[in-house]
PDB file of C-alpha atoms in Angstrom:
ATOM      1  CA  UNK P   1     110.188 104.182 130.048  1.00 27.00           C
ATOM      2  CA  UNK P   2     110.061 101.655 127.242  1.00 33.00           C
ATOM      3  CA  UNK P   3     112.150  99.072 126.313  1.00 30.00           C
ATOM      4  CA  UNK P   4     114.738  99.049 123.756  1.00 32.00           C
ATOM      5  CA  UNK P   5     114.770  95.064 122.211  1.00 33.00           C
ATOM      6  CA  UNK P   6     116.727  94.423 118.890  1.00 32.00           C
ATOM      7  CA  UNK P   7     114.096  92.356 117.037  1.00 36.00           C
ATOM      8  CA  UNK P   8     115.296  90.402 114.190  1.00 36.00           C
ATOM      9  CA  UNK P   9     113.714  90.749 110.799  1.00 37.00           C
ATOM     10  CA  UNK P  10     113.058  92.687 107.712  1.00 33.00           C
ATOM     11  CA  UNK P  11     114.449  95.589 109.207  1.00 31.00           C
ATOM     12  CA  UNK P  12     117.537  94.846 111.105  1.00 32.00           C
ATOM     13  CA  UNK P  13     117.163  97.533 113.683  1.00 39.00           C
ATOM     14  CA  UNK P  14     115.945  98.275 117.468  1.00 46.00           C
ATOM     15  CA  UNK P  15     112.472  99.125 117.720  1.00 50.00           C
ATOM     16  CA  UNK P  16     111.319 101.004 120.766  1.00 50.00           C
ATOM     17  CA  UNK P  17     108.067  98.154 122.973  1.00 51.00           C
ATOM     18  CA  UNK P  18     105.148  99.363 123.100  1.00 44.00           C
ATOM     19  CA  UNK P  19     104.282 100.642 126.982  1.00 41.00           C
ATOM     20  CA  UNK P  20     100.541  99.758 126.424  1.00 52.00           C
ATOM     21  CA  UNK P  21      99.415  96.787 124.808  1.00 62.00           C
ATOM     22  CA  UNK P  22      96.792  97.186 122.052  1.00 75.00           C
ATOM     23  CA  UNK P  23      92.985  96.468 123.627  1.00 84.00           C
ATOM     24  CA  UNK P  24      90.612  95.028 121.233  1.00 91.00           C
ATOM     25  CA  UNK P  25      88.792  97.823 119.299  1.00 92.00           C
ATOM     26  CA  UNK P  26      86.033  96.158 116.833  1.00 95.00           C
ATOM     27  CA  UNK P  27      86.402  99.092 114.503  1.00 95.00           C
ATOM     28  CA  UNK P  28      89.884  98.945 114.198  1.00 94.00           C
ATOM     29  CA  UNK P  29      89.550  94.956 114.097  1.00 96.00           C
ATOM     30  CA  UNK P  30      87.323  96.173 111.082  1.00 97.00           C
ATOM     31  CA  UNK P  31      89.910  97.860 109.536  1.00 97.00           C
ATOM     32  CA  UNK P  32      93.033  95.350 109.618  1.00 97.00           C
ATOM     33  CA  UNK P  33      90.540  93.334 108.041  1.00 98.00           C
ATOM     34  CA  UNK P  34      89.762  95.543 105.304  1.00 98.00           C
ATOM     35  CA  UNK P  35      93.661  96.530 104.849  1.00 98.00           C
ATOM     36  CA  UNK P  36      94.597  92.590 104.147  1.00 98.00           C
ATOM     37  CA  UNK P  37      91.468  91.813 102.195  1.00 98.00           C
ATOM     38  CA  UNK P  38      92.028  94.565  99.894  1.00 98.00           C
ATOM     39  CA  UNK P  39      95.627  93.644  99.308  1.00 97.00           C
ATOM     40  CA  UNK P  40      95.036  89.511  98.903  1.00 98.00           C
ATOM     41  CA  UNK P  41      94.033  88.315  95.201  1.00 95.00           C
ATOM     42  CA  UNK P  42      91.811  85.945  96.978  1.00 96.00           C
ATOM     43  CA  UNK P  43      90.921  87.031 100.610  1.00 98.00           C
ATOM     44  CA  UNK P  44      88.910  84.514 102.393  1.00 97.00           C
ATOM     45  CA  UNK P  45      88.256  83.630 106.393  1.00 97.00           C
ATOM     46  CA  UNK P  46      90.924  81.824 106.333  1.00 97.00           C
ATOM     47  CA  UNK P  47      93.845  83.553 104.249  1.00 98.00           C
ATOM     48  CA  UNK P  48      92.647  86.679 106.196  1.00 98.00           C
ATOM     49  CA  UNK P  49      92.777  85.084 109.476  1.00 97.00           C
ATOM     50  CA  UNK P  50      96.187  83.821 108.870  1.00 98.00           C
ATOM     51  CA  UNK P  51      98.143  87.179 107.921  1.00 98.00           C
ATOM     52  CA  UNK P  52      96.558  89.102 110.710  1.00 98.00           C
ATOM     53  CA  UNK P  53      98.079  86.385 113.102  1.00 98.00           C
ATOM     54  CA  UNK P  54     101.388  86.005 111.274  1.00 98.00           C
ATOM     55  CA  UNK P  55     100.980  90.026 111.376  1.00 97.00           C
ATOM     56  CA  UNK P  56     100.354  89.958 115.199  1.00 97.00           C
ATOM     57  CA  UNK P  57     103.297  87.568 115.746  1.00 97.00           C
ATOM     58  CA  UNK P  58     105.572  90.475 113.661  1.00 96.00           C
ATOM     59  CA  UNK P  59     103.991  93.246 116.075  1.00 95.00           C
ATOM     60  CA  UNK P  60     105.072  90.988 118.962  1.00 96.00           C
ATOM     61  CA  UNK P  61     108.132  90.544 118.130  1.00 96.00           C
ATOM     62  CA  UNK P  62     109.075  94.066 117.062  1.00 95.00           C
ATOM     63  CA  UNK P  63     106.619  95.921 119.883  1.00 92.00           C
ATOM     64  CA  UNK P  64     106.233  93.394 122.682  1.00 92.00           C
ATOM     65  CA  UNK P  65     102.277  93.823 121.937  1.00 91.00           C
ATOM     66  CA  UNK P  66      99.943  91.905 119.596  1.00 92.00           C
ATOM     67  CA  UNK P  67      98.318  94.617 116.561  1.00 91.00           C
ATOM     68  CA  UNK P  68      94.934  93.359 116.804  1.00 90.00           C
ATOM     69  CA  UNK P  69      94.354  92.810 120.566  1.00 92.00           C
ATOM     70  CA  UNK P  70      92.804  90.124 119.549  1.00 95.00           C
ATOM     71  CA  UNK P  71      92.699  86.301 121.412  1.00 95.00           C
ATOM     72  CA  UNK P  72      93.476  83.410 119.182  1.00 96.00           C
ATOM     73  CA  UNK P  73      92.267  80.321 119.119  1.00 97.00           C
ATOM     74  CA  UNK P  74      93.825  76.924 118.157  1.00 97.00           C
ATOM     75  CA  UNK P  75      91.005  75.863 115.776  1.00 97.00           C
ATOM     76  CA  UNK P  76      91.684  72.984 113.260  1.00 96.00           C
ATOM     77  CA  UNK P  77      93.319  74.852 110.490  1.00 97.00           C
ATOM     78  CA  UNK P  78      95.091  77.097 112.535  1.00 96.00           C
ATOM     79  CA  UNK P  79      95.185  79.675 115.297  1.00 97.00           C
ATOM     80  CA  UNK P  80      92.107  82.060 114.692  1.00 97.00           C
ATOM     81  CA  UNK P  81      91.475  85.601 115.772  1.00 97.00           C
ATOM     82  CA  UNK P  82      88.903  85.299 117.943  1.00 96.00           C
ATOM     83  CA  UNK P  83      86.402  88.904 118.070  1.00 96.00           C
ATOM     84  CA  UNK P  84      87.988  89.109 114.224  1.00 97.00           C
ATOM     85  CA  UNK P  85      86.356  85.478 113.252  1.00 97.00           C
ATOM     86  CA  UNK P  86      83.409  86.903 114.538  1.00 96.00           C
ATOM     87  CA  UNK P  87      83.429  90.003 112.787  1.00 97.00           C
ATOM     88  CA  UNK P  88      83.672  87.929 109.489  1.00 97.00           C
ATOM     89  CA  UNK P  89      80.929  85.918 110.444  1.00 96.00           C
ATOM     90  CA  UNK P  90      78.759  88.842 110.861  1.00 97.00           C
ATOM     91  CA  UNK P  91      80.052  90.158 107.531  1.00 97.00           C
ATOM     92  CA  UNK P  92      78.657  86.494 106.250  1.00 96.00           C
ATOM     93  CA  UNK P  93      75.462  87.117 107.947  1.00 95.00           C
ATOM     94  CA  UNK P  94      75.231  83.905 110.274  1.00 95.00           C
ATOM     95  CA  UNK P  95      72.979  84.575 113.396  1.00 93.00           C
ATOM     96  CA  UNK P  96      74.554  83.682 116.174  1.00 94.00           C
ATOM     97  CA  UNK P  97      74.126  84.313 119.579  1.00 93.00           C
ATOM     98  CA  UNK P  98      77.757  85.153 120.633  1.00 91.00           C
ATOM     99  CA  UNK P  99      78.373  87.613 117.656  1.00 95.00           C
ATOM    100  CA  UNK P 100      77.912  90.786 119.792  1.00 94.00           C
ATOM    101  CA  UNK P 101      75.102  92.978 117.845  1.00 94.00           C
ATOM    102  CA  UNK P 102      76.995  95.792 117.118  1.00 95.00           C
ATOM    103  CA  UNK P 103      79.223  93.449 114.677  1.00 96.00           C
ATOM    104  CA  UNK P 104      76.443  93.486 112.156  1.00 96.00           C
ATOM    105  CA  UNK P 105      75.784  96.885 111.884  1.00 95.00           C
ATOM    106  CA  UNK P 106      79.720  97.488 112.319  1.00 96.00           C
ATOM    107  CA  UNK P 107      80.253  95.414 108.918  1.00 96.00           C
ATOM    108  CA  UNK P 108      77.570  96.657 107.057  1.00 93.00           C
ATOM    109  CA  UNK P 109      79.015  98.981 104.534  1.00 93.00           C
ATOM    110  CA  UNK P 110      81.991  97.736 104.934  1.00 97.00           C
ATOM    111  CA  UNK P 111      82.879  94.441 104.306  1.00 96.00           C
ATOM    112  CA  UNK P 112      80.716  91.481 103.242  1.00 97.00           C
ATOM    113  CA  UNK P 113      81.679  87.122 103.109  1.00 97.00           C
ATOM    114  CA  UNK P 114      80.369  85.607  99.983  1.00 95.00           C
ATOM    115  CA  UNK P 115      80.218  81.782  98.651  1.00 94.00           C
ATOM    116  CA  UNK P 116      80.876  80.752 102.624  1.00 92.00           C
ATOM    117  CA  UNK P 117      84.575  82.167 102.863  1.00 95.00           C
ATOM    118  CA  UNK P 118      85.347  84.616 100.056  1.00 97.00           C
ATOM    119  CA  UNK P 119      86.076  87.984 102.214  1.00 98.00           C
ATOM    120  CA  UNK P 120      84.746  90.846 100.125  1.00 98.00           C
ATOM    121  CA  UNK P 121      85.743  94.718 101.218  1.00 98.00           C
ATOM    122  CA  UNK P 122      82.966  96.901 100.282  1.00 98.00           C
ATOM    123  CA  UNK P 123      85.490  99.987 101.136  1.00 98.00           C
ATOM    124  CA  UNK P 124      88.959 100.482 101.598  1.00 98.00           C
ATOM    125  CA  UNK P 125      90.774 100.421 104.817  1.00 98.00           C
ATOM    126  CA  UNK P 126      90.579 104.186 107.002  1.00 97.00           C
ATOM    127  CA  UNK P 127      94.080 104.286 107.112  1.00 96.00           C
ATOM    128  CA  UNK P 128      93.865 106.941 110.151  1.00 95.00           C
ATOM    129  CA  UNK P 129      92.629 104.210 112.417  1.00 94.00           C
ATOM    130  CA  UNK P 130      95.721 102.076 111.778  1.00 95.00           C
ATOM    131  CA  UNK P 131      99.575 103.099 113.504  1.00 93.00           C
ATOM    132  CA  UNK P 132     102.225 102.669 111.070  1.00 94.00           C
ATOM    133  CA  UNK P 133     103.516 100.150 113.040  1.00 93.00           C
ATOM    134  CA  UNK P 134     100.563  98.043 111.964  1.00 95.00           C
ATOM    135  CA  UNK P 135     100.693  98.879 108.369  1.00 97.00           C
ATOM    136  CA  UNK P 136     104.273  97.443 108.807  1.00 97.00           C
ATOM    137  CA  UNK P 137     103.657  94.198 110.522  1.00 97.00           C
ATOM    138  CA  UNK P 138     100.344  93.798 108.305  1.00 98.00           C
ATOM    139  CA  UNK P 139     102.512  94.878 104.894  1.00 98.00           C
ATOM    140  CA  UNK P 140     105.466  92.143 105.940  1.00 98.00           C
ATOM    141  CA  UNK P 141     102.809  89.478 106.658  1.00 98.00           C
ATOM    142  CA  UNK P 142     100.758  90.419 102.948  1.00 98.00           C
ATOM    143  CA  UNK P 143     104.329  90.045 101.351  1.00 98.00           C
ATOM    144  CA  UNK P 144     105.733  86.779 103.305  1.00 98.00           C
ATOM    145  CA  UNK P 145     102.046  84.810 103.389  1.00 98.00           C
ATOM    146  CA  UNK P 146      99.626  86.871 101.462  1.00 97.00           C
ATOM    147  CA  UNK P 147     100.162  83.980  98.526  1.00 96.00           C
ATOM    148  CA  UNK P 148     100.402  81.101 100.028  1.00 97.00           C
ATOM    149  CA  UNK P 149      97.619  78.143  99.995  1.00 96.00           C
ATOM    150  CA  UNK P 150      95.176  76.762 102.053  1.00 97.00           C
ATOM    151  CA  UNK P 151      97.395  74.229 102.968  1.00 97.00           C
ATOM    152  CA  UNK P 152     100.562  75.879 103.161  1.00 97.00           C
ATOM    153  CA  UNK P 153      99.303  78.676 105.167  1.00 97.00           C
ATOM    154  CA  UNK P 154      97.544  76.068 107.569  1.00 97.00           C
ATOM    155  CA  UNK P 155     101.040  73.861 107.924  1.00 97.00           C
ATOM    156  CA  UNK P 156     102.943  77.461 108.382  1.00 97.00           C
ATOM    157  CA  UNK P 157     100.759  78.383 111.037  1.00 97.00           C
ATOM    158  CA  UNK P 158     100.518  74.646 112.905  1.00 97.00           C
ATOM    159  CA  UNK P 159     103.929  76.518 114.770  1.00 97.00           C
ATOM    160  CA  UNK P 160     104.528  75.420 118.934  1.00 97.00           C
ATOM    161  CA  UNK P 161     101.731  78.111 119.997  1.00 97.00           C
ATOM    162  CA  UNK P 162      98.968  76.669 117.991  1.00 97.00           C
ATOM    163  CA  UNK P 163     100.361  72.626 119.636  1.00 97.00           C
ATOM    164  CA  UNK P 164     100.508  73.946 123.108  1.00 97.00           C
ATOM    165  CA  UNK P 165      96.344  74.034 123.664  1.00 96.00           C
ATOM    166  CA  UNK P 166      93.771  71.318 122.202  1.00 97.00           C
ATOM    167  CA  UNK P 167      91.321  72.077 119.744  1.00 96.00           C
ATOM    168  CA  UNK P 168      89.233  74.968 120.304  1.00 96.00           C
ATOM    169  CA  UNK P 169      91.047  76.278 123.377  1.00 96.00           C
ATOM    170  CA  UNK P 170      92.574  79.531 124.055  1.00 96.00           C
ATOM    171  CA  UNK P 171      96.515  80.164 122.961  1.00 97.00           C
ATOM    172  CA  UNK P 172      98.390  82.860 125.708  1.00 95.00           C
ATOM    173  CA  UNK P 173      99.980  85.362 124.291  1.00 95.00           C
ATOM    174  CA  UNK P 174     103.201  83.865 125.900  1.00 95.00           C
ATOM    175  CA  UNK P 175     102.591  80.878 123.458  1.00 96.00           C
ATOM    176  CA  UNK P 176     103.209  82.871 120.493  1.00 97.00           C
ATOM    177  CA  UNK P 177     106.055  84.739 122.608  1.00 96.00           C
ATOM    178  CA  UNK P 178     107.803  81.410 122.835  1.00 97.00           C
ATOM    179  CA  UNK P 179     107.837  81.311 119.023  1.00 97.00           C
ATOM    180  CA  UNK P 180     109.789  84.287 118.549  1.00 97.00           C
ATOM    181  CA  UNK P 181     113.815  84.114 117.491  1.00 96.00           C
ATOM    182  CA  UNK P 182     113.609  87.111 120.315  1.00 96.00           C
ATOM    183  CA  UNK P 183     111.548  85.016 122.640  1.00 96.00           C
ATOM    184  CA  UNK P 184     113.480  85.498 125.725  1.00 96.00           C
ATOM    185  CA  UNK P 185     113.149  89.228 125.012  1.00 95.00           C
ATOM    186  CA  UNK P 186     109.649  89.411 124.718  1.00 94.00           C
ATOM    187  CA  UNK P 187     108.614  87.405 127.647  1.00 94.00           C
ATOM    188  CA  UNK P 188     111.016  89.362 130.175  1.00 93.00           C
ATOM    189  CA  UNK P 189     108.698  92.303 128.596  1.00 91.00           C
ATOM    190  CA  UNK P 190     105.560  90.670 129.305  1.00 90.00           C
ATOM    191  CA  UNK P 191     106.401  89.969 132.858  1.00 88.00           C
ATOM    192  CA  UNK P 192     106.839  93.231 133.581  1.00 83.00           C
TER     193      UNK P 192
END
């Protein structure tokens, strides 16, 4: 049976956890990405990498899960969605060994990096692949950080997770947890 937490926020109201938590899916990756860059005046790597991680902290808090299924990583401007980074970077065309092959063809029609960092959606997002859950956390994130700057979006996002791994290391999901105003909460649901 799921658990009933009373996550603060935009909505005031108890939300139910989710039982599962999200896996990685590359095409759904594909579309969160799509859904933010389409809704940013100026998407790029890193404004787009920044909402889907304030938008995974949301999902966290509200659903005990993160939306993406992603792993983050404390790079130097910020924690950085791992497969998504690499989705973007096949969408930018760089070769590299690690960017599973299925990326490229993946991005193709879809979604394309210009200039270095300027994210450019090809499509919109399939809204059928994304809960409305997601849409939420992804819609509060566009509104609360969708104009911020470089640099305020990289200060916002320098939070305790992001200082509780060096450079380039992996940030648990308890990390971001601990961030929370529902912390406790969350974390009694992840040990379960």
């Amino acid at each position: 049976m799921p658990l009933e937490v009373c996550a603060p926020g935009p909505y005031n109201s108890s939300h139910t956890m989710a039982v599962v938590p999200i896996r990685f899916d590359p095409e759904r990756a594909l579309e969160l990405v799509l859904y933010v860059a389409n809704q940013l005046r100026y998407p790029t790597l890193h404004s787009v990498s920044k909402v889907v991680y304030f938008a995974d902290r949301e999902h966290l808090s509200r659903y005990g899960s993160l939306l993406s299924g992603d792993n983050y990583v404390a790079m130097r401007h910020g924690p950085v969605p791992s497969a998504i980074y690499n989705l973007l970077k096949a969408a930018a065309g760089r070769q590299e060994p690690l960017i599973p092959a299925e990326f490229y063809e993946l991005v193709g029609q879809s979604l394309k990096v210009v200039n270095r960092s300027r994210v450019q959606p090809l499509r919109q997002a399939n809204l059928d692949l994304l809960s409305t859950s997601q849409r939420e956390c992804l819609d509060t994130s566009i509104r609360t950080y969708g104009r911020l700057s470089f640099a305020r979006l990289t200060a916002k996002s320098h939070d305790a997770a992001w200082k509780s791994v060096d450079e380039n290391d992996l940030i648990e999901v308890e990390a971001i947890a601990k961030t929370l105003p529902n912390a406790k909460q969350i974390l009694a649901y992840l040990e379960e």
